[in-house]
Every structure is written in structure tokens, then in C-alpha cells.
Tab-separated table of C-alpha atoms and ligand atoms in Angstrom:
chain	number	residue	atom	x	y	z
A	1	MET	CA	-8.619	-8.917	-36.510
A	2	SER	CA	-10.851	-5.933	-36.757
A	3	SER	CA	-10.195	-5.823	-40.646
A	4	LYS	CA	-12.999	-7.126	-42.289
A	5	LYS	CA	-13.893	-7.375	-46.217
A	6	ARG	CA	-16.404	-5.068	-47.544
A	7	SER	CA	-15.835	-6.478	-50.924
A	8	SER	CA	-13.294	-7.804	-53.138
A	9	GLY	CA	-12.743	-7.028	-56.342
A	10	SER	CA	-10.014	-8.714	-58.101
A	11	LYS	CA	-9.493	-6.621	-61.330
A	12	ASN	CA	-6.942	-8.483	-63.242
A	13	ASN	CA	-7.335	-8.695	-67.388
A	14	ARG	CA	-10.247	-6.216	-67.211
A	15	THR	CA	-11.348	-3.696	-69.933
A	16	TYR	CA	-11.827	-0.600	-69.282
A	17	LYS	CA	-14.610	2.127	-69.369
A	18	THR	CA	-12.975	4.990	-68.694
A	19	LYS	CA	-10.046	5.625	-71.061
A	20	PRO	CA	-6.617	6.604	-69.946
A	21	PRO	CA	-6.345	10.262	-69.669
A	22	LYS	CA	-4.722	11.045	-73.123
A	23	GLY	CA	-4.551	14.601	-74.256
A	24	LEU	CA	-4.077	15.469	-70.837
A	25	GLY	CA	-1.014	17.586	-71.904
A	26	ILE	CA	0.617	16.583	-68.591
A	27	ARG	CA	3.229	14.262	-68.378
A	28	PRO	CA	2.595	12.116	-65.194
A	29	SER	CA	5.277	12.921	-62.273
A	30	LYS	CA	6.811	9.830	-60.853
A	31	SER	CA	8.071	11.743	-58.001
A	32	LEU	CA	4.581	13.185	-57.168
A	33	GLY	CA	3.256	9.693	-56.923
A	34	GLN	CA	0.997	10.240	-60.073
A	35	ASN	CA	-0.708	6.997	-61.239
A	36	PHE	CA	-4.344	7.955	-62.469
A	37	LEU	CA	-7.383	6.080	-61.672
A	38	ILE	CA	-9.063	5.108	-65.064
A	39	ASP	CA	-11.286	2.171	-63.889
A	40	ASP	CA	-15.074	3.398	-63.377
A	41	GLU	CA	-15.889	0.109	-61.195
A	42	ILE	CA	-13.147	0.924	-58.856
A	43	ILE	CA	-13.985	4.465	-58.831
A	44	GLU	CA	-17.693	3.885	-57.637
A	45	ALA	CA	-16.705	1.437	-55.050
A	46	ILE	CA	-14.421	4.011	-53.616
A	47	VAL	CA	-17.093	6.993	-53.829
A	48	GLU	CA	-19.667	4.347	-52.476
A	49	GLY	CA	-17.126	2.862	-49.650
A	50	SER	CA	-16.375	6.293	-48.366
A	51	GLY	CA	-19.954	6.735	-46.864
A	52	VAL	CA	-20.072	10.294	-48.553
A	53	THR	CA	-23.636	11.879	-48.348
A	54	GLU	CA	-24.971	15.332	-48.995
A	55	ASP	CA	-24.523	16.428	-45.214
A	56	SER	CA	-20.527	15.567	-45.526
A	57	LEU	CA	-17.728	17.922	-45.786
A	58	VAL	CA	-14.893	16.060	-47.983
A	59	ILE	CA	-11.710	16.621	-48.151
A	60	GLU	CA	-9.819	14.955	-50.825
A	61	ILE	CA	-6.076	14.393	-51.157
A	62	GLY	CA	-4.343	14.426	-54.354
A	63	PRO	CA	-7.381	14.814	-56.924
A	64	GLY	CA	-5.132	14.932	-59.933
A	65	THR	CA	-7.010	14.871	-63.137
A	66	GLY	CA	-10.300	14.807	-61.018
A	67	ALA	CA	-11.140	10.796	-61.137
A	68	LEU	CA	-12.639	10.706	-57.873
A	69	THR	CA	-13.427	14.670	-57.325
A	70	LEU	CA	-16.614	14.862	-59.394
A	71	PRO	CA	-18.184	11.584	-58.453
A	72	LEU	CA	-17.522	12.501	-54.710
A	73	ALA	CA	-18.692	16.069	-55.239
A	74	GLU	CA	-21.810	14.892	-57.021
A	75	ARG	CA	-22.523	13.269	-53.618
A	76	ALA	CA	-21.260	15.828	-50.846
A	77	GLY	CA	-22.196	18.689	-49.479
A	78	HIS	CA	-19.132	20.391	-49.825
A	79	LEU	CA	-15.456	19.457	-51.187
A	80	ILE	CA	-12.005	20.521	-50.655
A	81	ALA	CA	-9.353	19.110	-52.790
A	82	VAL	CA	-5.993	19.337	-51.635
A	83	GLU	CA	-3.319	19.000	-54.920
A	84	LEU	CA	0.473	19.679	-54.888
A	85	ASP	CA	1.285	19.675	-58.398
A	86	GLU	CA	0.216	23.142	-60.039
A	87	ARG	CA	-0.311	21.808	-63.423
A	88	MET	CA	-3.510	20.000	-62.360
A	89	LEU	CA	-5.343	23.179	-60.884
A	90	GLU	CA	-6.875	24.503	-64.144
A	91	GLY	CA	-8.157	21.187	-65.346
A	92	LEU	CA	-9.483	20.546	-62.102
A	93	ARG	CA	-11.183	24.005	-62.090
A	94	VAL	CA	-12.962	23.690	-65.023
A	95	LYS	CA	-14.247	20.079	-64.561
A	96	THR	CA	-15.841	21.298	-61.276
A	97	PHE	CA	-16.966	24.725	-61.852
A	98	SER	CA	-20.419	23.785	-62.712
A	99	LEU	CA	-21.289	21.614	-59.597
A	100	GLY	CA	-20.571	24.903	-57.852
A	101	ASN	CA	-19.495	22.906	-54.341
A	102	VAL	CA	-15.641	22.326	-54.811
A	103	GLU	CA	-12.747	24.297	-53.838
A	104	ILE	CA	-9.172	23.535	-54.867
A	105	ILE	CA	-6.651	24.182	-52.463
A	106	HIS	CA	-2.663	24.358	-53.941
A	107	GLU	CA	-0.842	22.856	-50.928
A	108	ASP	CA	1.038	19.793	-49.742
A	109	ILE	CA	-1.383	17.980	-47.858
A	110	LEU	CA	1.292	17.490	-45.125
A	111	LYS	CA	1.127	21.110	-44.444
A	112	VAL	CA	-2.663	21.488	-44.378
A	113	ASP	CA	-4.418	22.450	-40.915
A	114	ILE	CA	-6.893	19.803	-41.875
A	115	ALA	CA	-8.766	20.347	-38.100
A	116	GLY	CA	-9.068	24.061	-38.382
A	117	LEU	CA	-10.059	23.990	-42.182
A	118	ALA	CA	-12.637	21.087	-41.454
A	119	ALA	CA	-14.200	22.963	-38.638
A	120	GLU	CA	-14.451	26.288	-40.599
A	121	LYS	CA	-16.292	24.684	-43.692
A	122	MET	CA	-18.491	22.289	-41.455
A	123	GLU	CA	-19.684	25.517	-39.682
A	124	GLU	CA	-19.800	27.710	-42.862
A	125	PHE	CA	-22.166	25.123	-44.793
A	126	GLY	CA	-23.739	23.432	-42.012
A	127	LEU	CA	-22.433	20.281	-42.613
A	128	LYS	CA	-22.351	17.059	-40.256
A	129	ASP	CA	-19.464	14.968	-40.803
A	130	LEU	CA	-15.937	15.073	-42.460
A	131	ARG	CA	-15.066	12.027	-44.829
A	132	ILE	CA	-11.542	12.258	-45.951
A	133	VAL	CA	-10.782	10.461	-49.061
A	134	GLY	CA	-8.018	10.088	-51.407
A	135	ASN	CA	-6.122	7.804	-54.089
A	136	LEU	CA	-2.502	8.763	-51.856
A	137	PRO	CA	0.563	9.698	-53.465
A	138	TYR	CA	2.239	6.313	-52.254
A	139	TYR	CA	5.788	8.084	-51.460
A	140	ILE	CA	4.128	9.700	-48.498
A	141	THR	CA	1.591	6.998	-47.368
A	142	THR	CA	2.739	6.509	-43.948
A	143	PRO	CA	3.281	10.169	-42.922
A	144	ILE	CA	-0.108	11.322	-44.501
A	145	ILE	CA	-2.293	8.352	-42.477
A	146	MET	CA	-0.179	9.200	-39.486
A	147	LYS	CA	-1.081	12.889	-39.465
A	148	LEU	CA	-4.702	12.338	-40.237
A	149	LEU	CA	-5.020	9.823	-37.346
A	150	GLU	CA	-3.072	11.948	-35.073
A	151	ALA	CA	-4.462	15.418	-35.806
A	152	GLY	CA	-7.639	15.470	-33.976
A	153	THR	CA	-9.836	16.084	-37.255
A	154	GLY	CA	-12.953	15.123	-36.064
A	155	ALA	CA	-13.373	12.878	-39.363
A	156	GLU	CA	-15.456	10.256	-39.341
A	157	SER	CA	-13.894	8.207	-41.701
A	158	ILE	CA	-10.624	7.779	-43.837
A	159	THR	CA	-10.874	6.278	-47.171
A	160	VAL	CA	-7.725	5.660	-48.878
A	161	MET	CA	-6.065	3.959	-51.974
A	162	MET	CA	-2.393	2.710	-51.254
A	163	GLN	CA	0.334	0.070	-52.369
A	164	LYS	CA	-1.218	-3.579	-51.342
A	165	GLU	CA	1.633	-4.548	-49.219
A	166	VAL	CA	1.505	-1.000	-46.950
A	167	GLY	CA	-2.329	-1.828	-46.599
A	168	ASP	CA	-1.710	-5.293	-45.562
A	169	ARG	CA	0.363	-4.289	-43.085
A	170	ILE	CA	-2.022	-1.437	-41.998
A	171	ALA	CA	-4.665	-3.496	-41.347
A	172	ALA	CA	-3.072	-6.082	-39.975
A	173	ALA	CA	-4.108	-7.100	-35.947
A	174	PRO	CA	-1.246	-5.890	-33.973
A	175	GLY	CA	0.620	-8.968	-32.641
A	176	THR	CA	0.072	-10.689	-35.719
A	177	LYS	CA	3.093	-11.413	-38.206
A	178	LEU	CA	2.174	-9.047	-40.818
A	179	SER	CA	1.640	-6.143	-38.294
A	180	GLY	CA	3.942	-3.253	-37.795
A	181	ALA	CA	4.469	-0.091	-35.858
A	182	ILE	CA	1.958	1.306	-37.932
A	183	SER	CA	-0.653	-1.131	-37.466
A	184	TYR	CA	-1.046	-0.365	-33.692
A	185	SER	CA	-1.331	3.060	-34.388
A	186	VAL	CA	-3.985	2.666	-36.953
A	187	HIS	CA	-5.767	0.367	-34.675
A	188	TYR	CA	-5.625	2.487	-31.428
A	189	TYR	CA	-7.650	5.182	-33.543
A	190	SER	CA	-9.762	3.371	-35.585
A	191	GLU	CA	-11.687	0.315	-37.073
A	192	VAL	CA	-9.924	-0.790	-40.145
A	193	SER	CA	-11.888	-2.326	-43.281
A	194	GLU	CA	-11.159	-2.936	-46.894
A	195	ILE	CA	-13.300	-1.704	-49.237
A	196	THR	CA	-11.544	-3.545	-52.381
A	197	ASP	CA	-8.180	-4.978	-54.172
A	198	VAL	CA	-7.471	-3.011	-56.792
A	199	SER	CA	-5.021	-4.123	-59.792
A	200	ARG	CA	-2.122	-2.214	-61.027
A	201	GLU	CA	-3.746	-2.470	-64.548
A	202	CYS	CA	-6.315	0.105	-63.170
A	203	PHE	CA	-4.029	2.861	-63.563
A	204	TYR	CA	-2.406	5.332	-66.150
A	205	PRO	CA	0.594	4.896	-66.046
A	206	VAL	CA	0.669	1.397	-65.094
A	207	PRO	CA	2.547	1.194	-61.604
A	208	LYS	CA	4.898	-1.605	-60.528
A	209	VAL	CA	2.525	-2.789	-57.550
A	210	ASP	CA	-1.295	-3.617	-56.761
A	211	SER	CA	-3.292	-1.334	-54.502
A	212	VAL	CA	-5.739	-1.768	-52.171
A	213	VAL	CA	-8.308	0.458	-50.694
A	214	LEU	CA	-9.185	0.761	-46.711
A	215	ARG	CA	-11.376	2.744	-44.639
A	216	MET	CA	-10.627	3.620	-41.255
A	217	ASP	CA	-13.475	4.798	-39.094
A	218	LEU	CA	-12.312	7.116	-36.197
A	219	LEU	CA	-13.093	5.517	-32.697
A	220	GLU	CA	-14.651	7.300	-29.966
A	221	GLU	CA	-12.443	5.667	-27.554
A	222	HIS	CA	-9.151	4.052	-27.622
A	223	PRO	CA	-9.194	0.059	-27.203
A	224	VAL	CA	-6.760	0.214	-24.656
A	225	LYS	CA	-6.026	3.049	-21.716
A	226	VAL	CA	-2.229	4.182	-21.432
A	227	LYS	CA	-0.883	6.425	-19.060
A	228	ASP	CA	1.366	8.152	-21.254
A	229	GLU	CA	0.331	7.781	-25.123
A	230	GLU	CA	3.708	9.581	-26.353
A	231	LEU	CA	5.487	6.620	-24.237
A	232	PHE	CA	3.256	3.822	-25.644
A	233	PHE	CA	4.153	4.934	-29.490
A	234	ARG	CA	7.847	5.358	-28.449
A	235	CYS	CA	7.989	1.782	-27.178
A	236	ILE	CA	6.011	0.371	-30.238
A	237	LYS	CA	8.441	2.088	-32.280
A	238	ALA	CA	11.686	1.326	-30.645
A	239	GLY	CA	10.399	-2.286	-30.401
A	240	PHE	CA	10.036	-2.382	-34.371
A	241	SER	CA	13.044	-0.564	-35.184
A	242	GLN	CA	15.011	-3.453	-34.708
A	243	ARG	CA	12.058	-5.997	-34.690
A	244	ARG	CA	14.314	-9.099	-35.014
A	245	LYS	CA	16.057	-8.226	-31.557
A	246	THR	CA	14.602	-9.184	-28.299
A	247	LEU	CA	12.587	-6.630	-26.646
A	248	LEU	CA	15.072	-6.248	-23.879
A	249	ASN	CA	17.620	-5.302	-26.587
A	250	SER	CA	15.349	-3.544	-29.013
A	251	LEU	CA	13.995	-1.014	-25.915
A	252	MET	CA	17.497	0.223	-25.259
A	253	SER	CA	16.942	2.162	-28.373
A	254	LEU	CA	14.519	4.211	-26.008
A	255	GLY	CA	17.600	5.916	-25.129
A	256	ASP	CA	16.294	7.187	-21.492
A	257	TYR	CA	16.119	3.659	-19.730
A	258	ASP	CA	18.861	1.254	-18.968
A	259	LYS	CA	18.915	-2.440	-19.410
A	260	SER	CA	17.940	-3.080	-15.440
A	261	THR	CA	14.895	-0.596	-15.796
A	262	ILE	CA	13.725	-2.218	-18.744
A	263	SER	CA	14.155	-5.760	-17.631
A	264	GLU	CA	12.041	-4.332	-14.304
A	265	ALA	CA	9.507	-2.991	-16.515
A	266	LEU	CA	9.080	-6.240	-18.580
A	267	ASP	CA	8.900	-8.238	-15.313
A	268	ALA	CA	6.288	-6.039	-13.960
A	269	ALA	CA	4.114	-6.093	-17.352
A	270	GLY	CA	4.554	-9.818	-17.431
A	271	ILE	CA	6.383	-10.145	-20.290
A	272	GLU	CA	9.308	-12.645	-21.217
A	273	HIS	CA	12.411	-10.437	-22.136
A	274	GLU	CA	13.394	-12.817	-25.142
A	275	ARG	CA	9.798	-11.713	-26.825
A	276	ARG	CA	10.116	-9.627	-30.245
A	277	ALA	CA	8.027	-6.594	-30.703
A	278	GLU	CA	5.683	-8.226	-33.619
A	279	SER	CA	4.459	-10.809	-30.608
A	280	LEU	CA	2.998	-8.301	-28.709
A	281	ASP	CA	-0.549	-7.504	-29.056
A	282	MET	CA	-2.020	-3.612	-28.253
A	283	GLY	CA	-2.856	-4.244	-24.717
A	284	GLU	CA	0.879	-5.711	-23.813
A	285	PHE	CA	2.593	-2.880	-24.951
A	286	ALA	CA	0.256	-0.635	-23.060
A	287	ARG	CA	1.319	-2.554	-19.906
A	288	LEU	CA	4.820	-2.256	-20.853
A	289	ALA	CA	4.527	1.766	-21.753
A	290	ASP	CA	3.008	2.076	-17.961
A	291	SER	CA	5.398	-0.064	-16.265
A	292	LEU	CA	8.194	1.884	-17.855
A	293	LEU	CA	6.594	5.268	-16.728
A	294	GLU	CA	6.330	3.700	-13.235
A	295	ALA	CA	9.786	2.658	-13.297
A	296	ARG	CA	10.725	6.260	-14.278
A	297	ILE	CA	8.693	7.951	-11.361
A	298	ALA	CA	9.982	5.538	-8.962
A	299	GLY	CA	13.538	6.091	-10.125
B	301	LIG	N1	-6.787	11.147	-57.097
B	301	LIG	C1	-6.276	10.837	-58.581
B	301	LIG	C2	-6.468	9.560	-59.101
B	301	LIG	O1	-7.362	8.773	-58.438
B	301	LIG	O2	-6.520	9.946	-60.535
B	301	LIG	C3	-4.693	11.394	-58.441
B	301	LIG	C4	-4.134	10.227	-57.719
B	301	LIG	S1	-2.447	10.260	-57.658
B	301	LIG	C5	-1.955	8.572	-57.317
B	301	LIG	C6	-2.055	11.176	-56.267
B	301	LIG	C7	-2.026	12.811	-56.383
B	301	LIG	O3	-1.706	13.480	-55.209
B	301	LIG	C8	-1.355	13.276	-57.999
B	301	LIG	O4	-2.107	13.825	-58.228
B	301	LIG	C9	-0.388	14.009	-56.928
B	301	LIG	O5	0.066	15.605	-57.939
B	301	LIG	C10	-0.939	14.587	-55.474
B	301	LIG	N2	0.139	15.186	-54.836
B	301	LIG	C11	1.631	14.283	-54.462
B	301	LIG	N3	2.160	14.891	-53.189
B	301	LIG	C12	0.898	15.602	-52.778
B	301	LIG	C13	0.997	16.278	-51.564
B	301	LIG	N4	1.960	16.220	-50.854
B	301	LIG	N5	-0.139	17.219	-51.009
B	301	LIG	C14	-1.027	17.019	-52.194
B	301	LIG	N6	-1.304	16.218	-53.166
B	301	LIG	C15	-0.123	15.643	-53.743
């Protein structure tokens, strides 16, 4: 398992140094996933763990009231904060104005051309690396992570907080019990490490779940070679879409392969028909996708 623990900080029953943002004048929005970080130690662990230096361009996802924005900007060359909630913008501008290296973009992170924006700003400010950081809005954790991994942003690392259960799945080595389709994507593109566990008590308002901060260091070379990346990920998705079914059956949901072709491809890849997706490691899925591709070409 490539997931390794940097530090663990079980934060139950702690007392806060940072007070809940009273007088915020803004009612936290549940639908925008607004649970604000109020624990100084966790804030420090994220900033420290993100590896941000004065040579870094930071893109922060969902700055909210700015708990991470200020300490990150103090270390960074330049910081771009992308926030969807218009109510947060004025407060953020006031808080960060004197630093002089913070830009706030009012936008949905899923709509931002991160690669284009990063390339432009790195050149403008003569910066060396891109670091993406955020306490994610949990309702879109998976789409954000998939976008960051697939967009080819050239980022050095992605350091993000998410719900503990989701983080455990993401960090799980492919082919182990906890793994899901997203584990394969994350481990295909990056090396994952855990920065810290975070108790629900470290947020205001207190959410119903605990959290974890993970750092993904983007790899220059993928751990497996595949002939058709799209087919590789389609196979993984199909396998996990019905994870209790055998591969022979779950792969039927690919739609463009009949049972005998899937059966031949499984044989060619040396994978027993009765196995389930969660038992395959990344190399086996790569062999399977390559065999299916060959079956398509041959057919
Ligand atoms: N960074 C702050 C902190 O740690 O206290 C706030 C984190 S809060 C969990 C998530 C933030 O993401 C909120 O400020 C929310 O408004 C913002 N957000 C929600 N959906 C978003 C989206 N699609 N694009 C950008 N920001 C979003």
C-alpha cells in the first residue's frame, strides 16, 4: 500500500485556540458543504503538509472564511482562491488585502480551467510549482478529485480534506477490501499519503462525520502501462458498478462487448471469471483492458 501516514492527530475532546467564526454574519450553507475549520493545529498541519513555499502558486478550493487562505498565502508566492459563495467574497478580500498576493475568483471550481489558469499565473509571477489545497465541499469530493487528477494541471501535489470514509477508500491500495473505482484512479496518477485525521469537533458547525487530510503527489510515470486509458478506466468503473457480481457479469455493463468476448479477454489476461472487481490489482485491470482491446481489434 503506497499510503503512508505522515502524522496522526486524533482530535477528540480538544479545546480550540481559534474561536468559531461568530459575528460572521453569514449562515453556513449546508448545500454548499460549509463546515468551517476552527482548529489551529489542524490548520497548521494542512499548511505544513501541503509543501507550499515562496516558489509555489497555490490554488485553494473553497476558501470560505479564509481559515487556510491566510496562512497559505503567507508562505506562498501567489494564491488563487476559488469560492462559489458570493457572500464570502468581501470578507476574504478584506482579510487578504494587505498580503498583496491573493486573488479571489468567484466561480464553481468544476468550471475553472485549472491548467490554463495555473500556466498563466506561474509565468506571470515566475513561480516553480503548483500546489492545490482545500478543505473540500464534501458534496462534490469525487468530481473535484477526478478533475484535478485528469486535467493534467502539472500540479506537484494536491492536499485536500475530505470525509474520513471517502479518504479511506481513496487511500486504499487497489485490490484491497476497502478499495473502490476511485482508488485505482488516485493510485494511477499519484502517490497518496495521509497528513492527519480530523475530528468533527474541529469544525463549525459540527458535521455528522469525521474527516481526513490526504496529500496526493502527482507521478511523472503511471505505475502500469495501458494501451487505451479510457477503456482501462471504463473496465474499472464497470467492474465496481456491480461489485458483488463476478467480473464476467459486471463487465457486460460496458455495453460494447458480448459475453464470449469478455470471457476470452479474461482468459487471455489470466483472470478467473468468478473473481470480483475489488480483488483485482491495477496490473490485472491493465491486462484485462489490453486483452479486451485486442479482442475488439481481432473481432
Ligand atoms: N476553507 C474553509 C475552511 O476550511 O474553513 C471552508 C471549507 S468548506 C468545507 C467548503 C467551501 O467550499 C465553502 O466555502 C463553500 O462555499 C465552497 N464551495 C462549495 N462548492 C464550491 C464549488 N463548486 N466551487 C468552489 N467553492 C465551493
